[in-house]
Short mmCIF file of C-alpha atoms in Angstrom, two decimals:
data_model
loop_
_atom_site.label_atom_id
_atom_site.label_comp_id
_atom_site.label_asym_id
_atom_site.label_seq_id
_atom_site.Cartn_x
_atom_site.Cartn_y
_atom_site.Cartn_z
CA MET A 284 29.55 8.35 42.65
CA ALA A 285 30.83 11.78 41.93
CA ALA A 286 28.44 14.35 40.58
CA GLY A 287 30.56 14.90 37.50
CA SER A 288 30.35 11.20 36.68
CA VAL A 289 26.57 11.04 37.12
CA ALA A 290 26.07 13.94 34.84
CA ALA A 291 28.41 12.28 32.09
CA LEU A 292 26.33 9.18 32.47
CA SER A 293 23.28 11.03 32.10
CA THR A 294 24.81 12.82 28.76
CA VAL A 295 25.75 9.20 27.15
CA GLY A 296 22.39 8.01 28.06
CA THR A 297 20.50 11.12 26.26
CA VAL A 298 22.77 10.59 23.22
CA SER A 299 22.40 6.98 22.82
CA ALA A 300 18.63 7.60 23.01
CA ALA A 301 18.67 10.17 20.31
CA ARG A 302 20.78 7.94 18.20
CA ARG A 303 18.65 5.12 18.51
CA THR A 304 15.59 7.01 17.72
CA HIS A 305 17.01 9.13 14.94
CA GLY A 306 18.06 5.74 13.11
CA LEU A 307 14.59 4.31 13.64
CA SER A 308 13.35 2.92 10.11
CA LYS A 309 9.64 3.44 8.89
CA GLN A 310 9.42 -0.39 9.11
CA LYS A 311 9.89 -0.65 12.76
CA VAL A 312 7.86 2.43 13.64
CA ASN A 313 4.84 1.19 11.71
CA LYS A 314 5.35 -2.46 13.02
CA ALA A 315 5.08 -1.00 16.60
CA PHE A 316 2.17 1.34 15.77
CA HIS A 317 0.23 -1.39 13.85
CA ARG A 318 0.64 -3.99 16.50
CA GLY A 319 -0.08 -1.50 19.44
CA ILE A 320 -3.39 -0.75 17.58
CA ILE A 321 -4.52 -4.18 17.47
CA GLN A 322 -3.29 -4.78 21.06
CA ASP A 323 -4.78 -1.74 22.74
CA GLY A 324 -5.78 1.07 20.41
CA ALA A 325 -4.44 4.26 20.94
CA ALA A 326 -2.77 3.37 24.31
CA GLY A 327 -1.33 0.34 22.95
CA ALA A 328 0.47 1.96 19.93
CA ARG A 329 1.76 4.73 22.22
CA ALA A 330 3.26 2.16 24.34
CA ASN A 331 4.86 0.55 21.74
CA LEU A 332 6.30 3.89 19.95
CA GLU A 333 7.57 4.74 23.69
CA ASP A 334 9.43 1.21 23.81
CA LEU A 335 10.96 2.08 20.70
CA GLY A 336 12.75 5.13 22.56
CA ILE A 337 10.30 7.84 20.94
CA GLU A 338 9.41 10.29 23.82
CA ASP A 339 5.98 11.48 24.30
CA PRO A 340 4.46 10.34 20.79
CA THR A 341 1.07 11.91 20.06
CA VAL A 342 -1.60 9.29 19.16
CA LYS A 343 -5.09 10.30 18.86
CA SER A 344 -8.10 8.23 17.68
CA HIS A 345 -11.74 9.02 17.00
CA ASN A 346 -14.53 7.68 14.79
CA ASP A 347 -16.31 10.97 13.29
CA PHE A 348 -16.75 10.23 9.72
CA SER A 349 -18.22 11.76 6.44
CA VAL A 350 -20.40 9.50 4.42
CA GLN A 351 -19.66 10.10 0.58
CA THR A 352 -22.00 7.55 -0.99
CA ASP A 353 -24.72 5.37 0.28
CA PRO A 354 -24.28 2.09 -1.48
CA GLU A 355 -27.65 0.67 -0.68
CA THR A 356 -29.00 3.32 -3.30
CA LEU A 357 -27.43 1.29 -6.15
CA ALA A 358 -30.28 0.72 -8.87
CA GLU A 359 -31.58 -3.05 -9.20
CA GLU A 360 -31.19 -2.79 -12.65
CA THR A 361 -27.30 -2.64 -12.47
CA ASP A 362 -27.63 -6.40 -11.50
CA ASP A 363 -28.70 -7.47 -14.93
CA ALA A 364 -25.78 -10.03 -14.90
CA ASP A 365 -26.77 -11.31 -11.61
CA ARG A 366 -23.25 -10.22 -10.29
CA ILE A 367 -24.60 -8.67 -7.24
CA SER A 368 -25.59 -10.32 -4.06
CA PRO A 369 -25.90 -9.01 -0.56
CA GLN A 370 -22.19 -8.72 0.73
CA HIS A 371 -20.42 -7.20 3.65
CA LYS A 372 -18.88 -3.78 3.99
CA TYR A 373 -17.59 -2.22 6.97
CA GLY A 374 -20.06 0.09 8.55
CA ASP A 375 -19.76 3.76 9.30
CA PRO A 376 -17.16 4.32 12.05
CA GLU A 377 -19.76 6.59 13.83
CA ASN A 378 -21.87 3.57 14.51
CA THR A 379 -19.35 0.82 14.90
CA ASP A 380 -16.44 0.10 16.80
CA SER A 381 -13.96 1.09 13.87
CA LYS A 382 -11.60 3.83 14.49
CA LEU A 383 -8.98 6.05 12.97
CA PHE A 384 -5.52 6.41 14.59
CA VAL A 385 -3.17 9.42 13.72
CA SER A 386 0.46 9.66 15.30
CA GLN A 387 3.40 12.14 14.94
CA ASN A 388 6.62 12.82 16.56
CA LYS A 389 9.77 14.66 15.62
CA VAL A 390 12.39 12.82 14.03
CA ASP A 391 15.24 13.33 16.79
CA GLY A 392 18.31 14.65 15.58
CA SER A 393 16.48 16.80 12.98
CA ASP A 394 14.92 20.29 13.32
CA ASP A 395 12.78 20.14 10.24
CA LYS A 396 11.33 16.28 10.05
CA VAL A 397 8.27 14.46 11.44
CA ARG A 398 7.03 11.01 11.39
CA VAL A 399 3.44 10.59 10.96
CA SER A 400 1.60 7.19 11.33
CA VAL A 401 -2.10 6.66 10.21
CA GLY A 402 -4.10 3.61 11.12
CA MET A 403 -7.58 2.35 10.45
CA ALA A 404 -9.13 -0.40 12.57
CA LEU A 405 -12.18 -1.67 10.64
CA ARG A 406 -14.78 -3.67 12.57
CA ASP A 407 -18.53 -4.57 12.54
CA PRO A 408 -19.23 -5.44 8.98
CA THR A 409 -22.71 -4.95 7.61
CA MET A 410 -24.66 -5.85 4.83
CA THR A 411 -24.75 -3.77 1.50
CA LEU A 412 -25.23 -4.42 -2.15
CA GLY A 413 -21.73 -4.66 -4.01
CA HIS A 414 -18.42 -6.04 -2.61
CA ALA A 415 -15.99 -4.27 -0.39
CA TYR A 416 -13.17 -6.39 -1.75
CA TRP A 417 -13.88 -5.20 -5.56
CA CYS A 418 -12.60 -1.77 -5.13
CA ASP A 419 -9.35 -0.94 -3.04
CA ASP A 420 -9.40 1.43 0.04
CA ALA A 421 -6.95 4.14 0.52
CA ILE A 422 -5.25 5.39 3.64
CA GLY A 423 -2.51 7.92 3.81
CA VAL A 424 -1.61 11.57 4.49
CA GLY A 425 -3.01 14.80 2.93
CA TYR A 426 -0.55 17.85 3.03
CA ASN A 427 0.51 21.17 1.77
CA SER A 428 3.13 20.20 -0.82
CA SER A 429 4.65 23.81 -0.79
CA ASP A 430 5.12 23.41 2.97
CA TRP A 431 6.49 19.72 3.09
CA ALA A 432 8.24 17.13 1.11
CA PRO A 433 7.75 13.60 1.86
CA VAL A 434 11.14 11.54 2.63
CA GLY A 435 11.34 8.25 0.72
CA ASN A 436 8.29 5.92 0.49
CA PRO A 437 6.02 5.31 3.27
CA VAL A 438 5.67 1.79 4.83
CA VAL A 439 1.97 0.56 4.51
CA ARG A 440 0.54 -2.80 6.26
CA ALA A 441 -2.47 -4.69 6.47
CA SER A 442 -3.58 -7.25 8.94
CA LYS A 443 -2.89 -10.90 8.01
CA ASP A 444 -6.49 -11.48 6.39
CA HIS A 445 -5.90 -8.63 4.12
CA SER A 446 -2.89 -6.85 2.01
CA ALA A 447 -1.77 -3.29 1.31
CA ARG A 448 0.72 -1.52 -0.91
CA PHE A 449 2.29 1.85 -1.38
CA THR A 450 0.85 3.74 -4.08
CA SER A 451 2.64 6.24 -6.35
CA ASP A 452 0.92 6.04 -9.73
CA ASP A 453 -1.70 8.81 -10.18
CA VAL A 454 -1.28 10.25 -6.83
CA ALA A 455 -1.24 14.18 -6.53
CA ASP A 456 1.73 15.86 -4.83
CA ASP A 457 -0.40 16.75 -1.88
CA ALA A 458 -0.85 13.22 -0.87
CA LEU A 459 1.05 10.28 0.52
CA ALA A 460 -0.92 7.20 0.03
CA GLY A 461 -1.35 3.65 0.09
CA THR A 462 -3.98 1.09 -0.93
CA VAL A 463 -5.71 -1.61 0.92
CA LYS A 464 -6.93 -4.57 -0.51
CA ILE A 465 -10.05 -6.20 1.41
CA HIS A 466 -9.93 -9.93 0.82
CA ASN A 467 -13.18 -11.99 0.87
CA HIS A 468 -12.82 -15.30 2.77
CA ASP A 469 -15.93 -16.37 2.03
CA LYS A 470 -17.25 -17.27 -1.51
CA ARG A 471 -20.80 -18.44 -0.93
CA ASP A 472 -23.67 -16.25 -2.70
CA VAL A 473 -26.07 -16.68 0.14
CA ASN A 474 -25.70 -15.29 3.56
CA PRO A 475 -21.97 -14.95 3.34
CA ASP A 476 -19.94 -14.83 6.62
CA PRO A 477 -18.77 -11.16 7.75
CA LEU A 478 -15.53 -9.91 6.47
CA PRO A 479 -12.70 -10.67 8.69
CA ARG A 480 -11.61 -7.56 10.90
CA ALA A 481 -9.13 -5.34 9.46
CA THR A 482 -6.31 -3.08 10.52
CA ALA A 483 -4.51 -1.08 8.18
CA THR A 484 -1.41 1.32 8.77
CA LEU A 485 0.96 3.92 6.88
CA SER A 486 4.09 5.67 8.23
CA GLY A 487 5.89 8.10 6.59
CA VAL A 488 8.32 11.05 7.12
CA PHE A 489 7.93 14.65 6.01
CA ARG A 490 10.55 17.37 6.07
CA LEU A 491 9.54 21.13 6.26
CA ARG A 492 10.77 22.89 3.06
CA ASP A 493 13.14 25.53 3.79
CA GLY A 494 11.70 29.01 5.06
CA LYS A 495 8.05 27.28 5.13
CA VAL A 496 5.82 26.89 8.07
CA PRO A 497 4.79 23.44 9.64
CA SER A 498 1.21 23.48 8.35
CA THR A 499 -1.20 20.90 9.09
CA LEU A 500 -1.00 17.23 8.18
CA TRP A 501 -4.11 15.15 7.87
CA GLY A 502 -4.32 11.40 8.19
CA SER A 503 -6.98 9.91 6.30
CA TYR A 504 -8.85 6.76 5.36
CA ASN A 505 -11.50 6.15 2.53
CA HIS A 506 -13.86 2.99 2.21
CA THR A 507 -15.20 1.74 -0.88
CA THR A 508 -17.60 -0.91 -2.27
CA SER A 509 -18.15 -1.99 -5.97
CA VAL A 510 -20.53 -4.19 -8.28
CA SER A 511 -17.49 -4.97 -10.59
CA PRO A 512 -14.49 -6.73 -10.02
CA THR A 513 -12.83 -4.63 -12.63
CA SER A 514 -13.19 -1.40 -10.41
CA ALA A 515 -10.42 0.59 -9.39
CA ILE A 516 -9.11 3.79 -7.78
CA GLU A 517 -8.25 5.96 -10.87
CA SER A 518 -6.54 8.81 -8.85
CA ILE A 519 -5.88 10.26 -5.16
CA THR A 520 -5.58 13.89 -4.02
CA GLY A 521 -4.96 15.08 -0.64
CA GLY A 522 -4.39 18.40 0.89
CA LYS A 523 -6.48 19.98 3.46
CA GLY A 524 -9.06 17.39 4.97
CA GLY A 525 -7.02 14.25 3.91
CA LEU A 526 -7.40 12.06 0.77
CA SER A 527 -9.98 12.26 -1.87
CA LEU A 528 -10.63 9.64 -4.41
CA GLN A 529 -11.44 9.32 -8.07
CA ILE A 530 -12.76 5.81 -8.53
CA SER A 531 -14.13 3.78 -11.83
CA PRO A 532 -18.02 4.23 -12.50
CA GLU A 533 -19.06 0.84 -10.90
CA ALA A 534 -17.46 1.85 -7.64
CA GLN A 535 -19.01 3.82 -4.43
CA LYS A 536 -17.36 5.83 -2.02
CA VAL A 537 -18.96 4.57 1.16
CA TRP A 538 -17.44 6.67 3.68
CA SER A 539 -14.25 8.66 4.60
CA ILE A 540 -12.67 9.74 7.89
CA ALA A 541 -9.65 12.22 8.76
CA ASP A 542 -8.02 13.70 11.29
CA SER A 543 -5.29 16.38 11.75
CA VAL A 544 -1.94 16.61 13.47
CA ASP A 545 -0.05 19.62 14.10
CA PRO A 546 3.55 19.67 13.57
CA ARG A 547 3.94 23.17 15.16
CA GLU A 548 4.11 20.99 18.42
CA GLU A 549 7.06 19.17 17.33
CA LEU A 550 9.37 21.58 15.29
#
């Protein structure tokens, strides 16, 4: 084959790949990222994103965490209605197999947009007072809203034993967030079975505002428990360091975990 023909074919292939990845929906990206985490952690997520045509996607994972409140300190007198029995929460990631995953890649065909995906693999439930399923967890991205604008709504997904949804009410403009509902599958009050393993993911797109610098984006997850089935997340803020929650008085913030990505590597 002539050199010119080879070059032409190479150009067509490059253009086709760019078109394919430029048109990728957040749903497809999130599904690939989510399944990859379940299959093989960061390596699985990276392989699945590459299979979509995304070149050299960044996928990081770690289990460094910040304990916000120790739920074991709940006063026994709060159980005056005998509502609290020992239940399971997901343990601190530092001491379990739980991990946070954060991925970023440039949106092909654009000089100002990046995709960001956040995933949390929840493993190794431990005993606690209160219920991990009486107050939602939160997953999302904290960012500098003067530099970045989210493009549309994110896609949020949870593994089959649980559920997740996009959250827009009472969320500050420096956070893109979803809430994760941990479902209890064992209604016994004595010696309950452990909570099912859980994986939750969120995928979004961010556009760099005109004339701004691509500042750091923070993928984040917050885990909670509660002594009341009426507990709720009241507000979510973001910014540097990831998400921060304001929750109802009966709920407890057990731990949070976050990791950053540097879009300057992409734009």
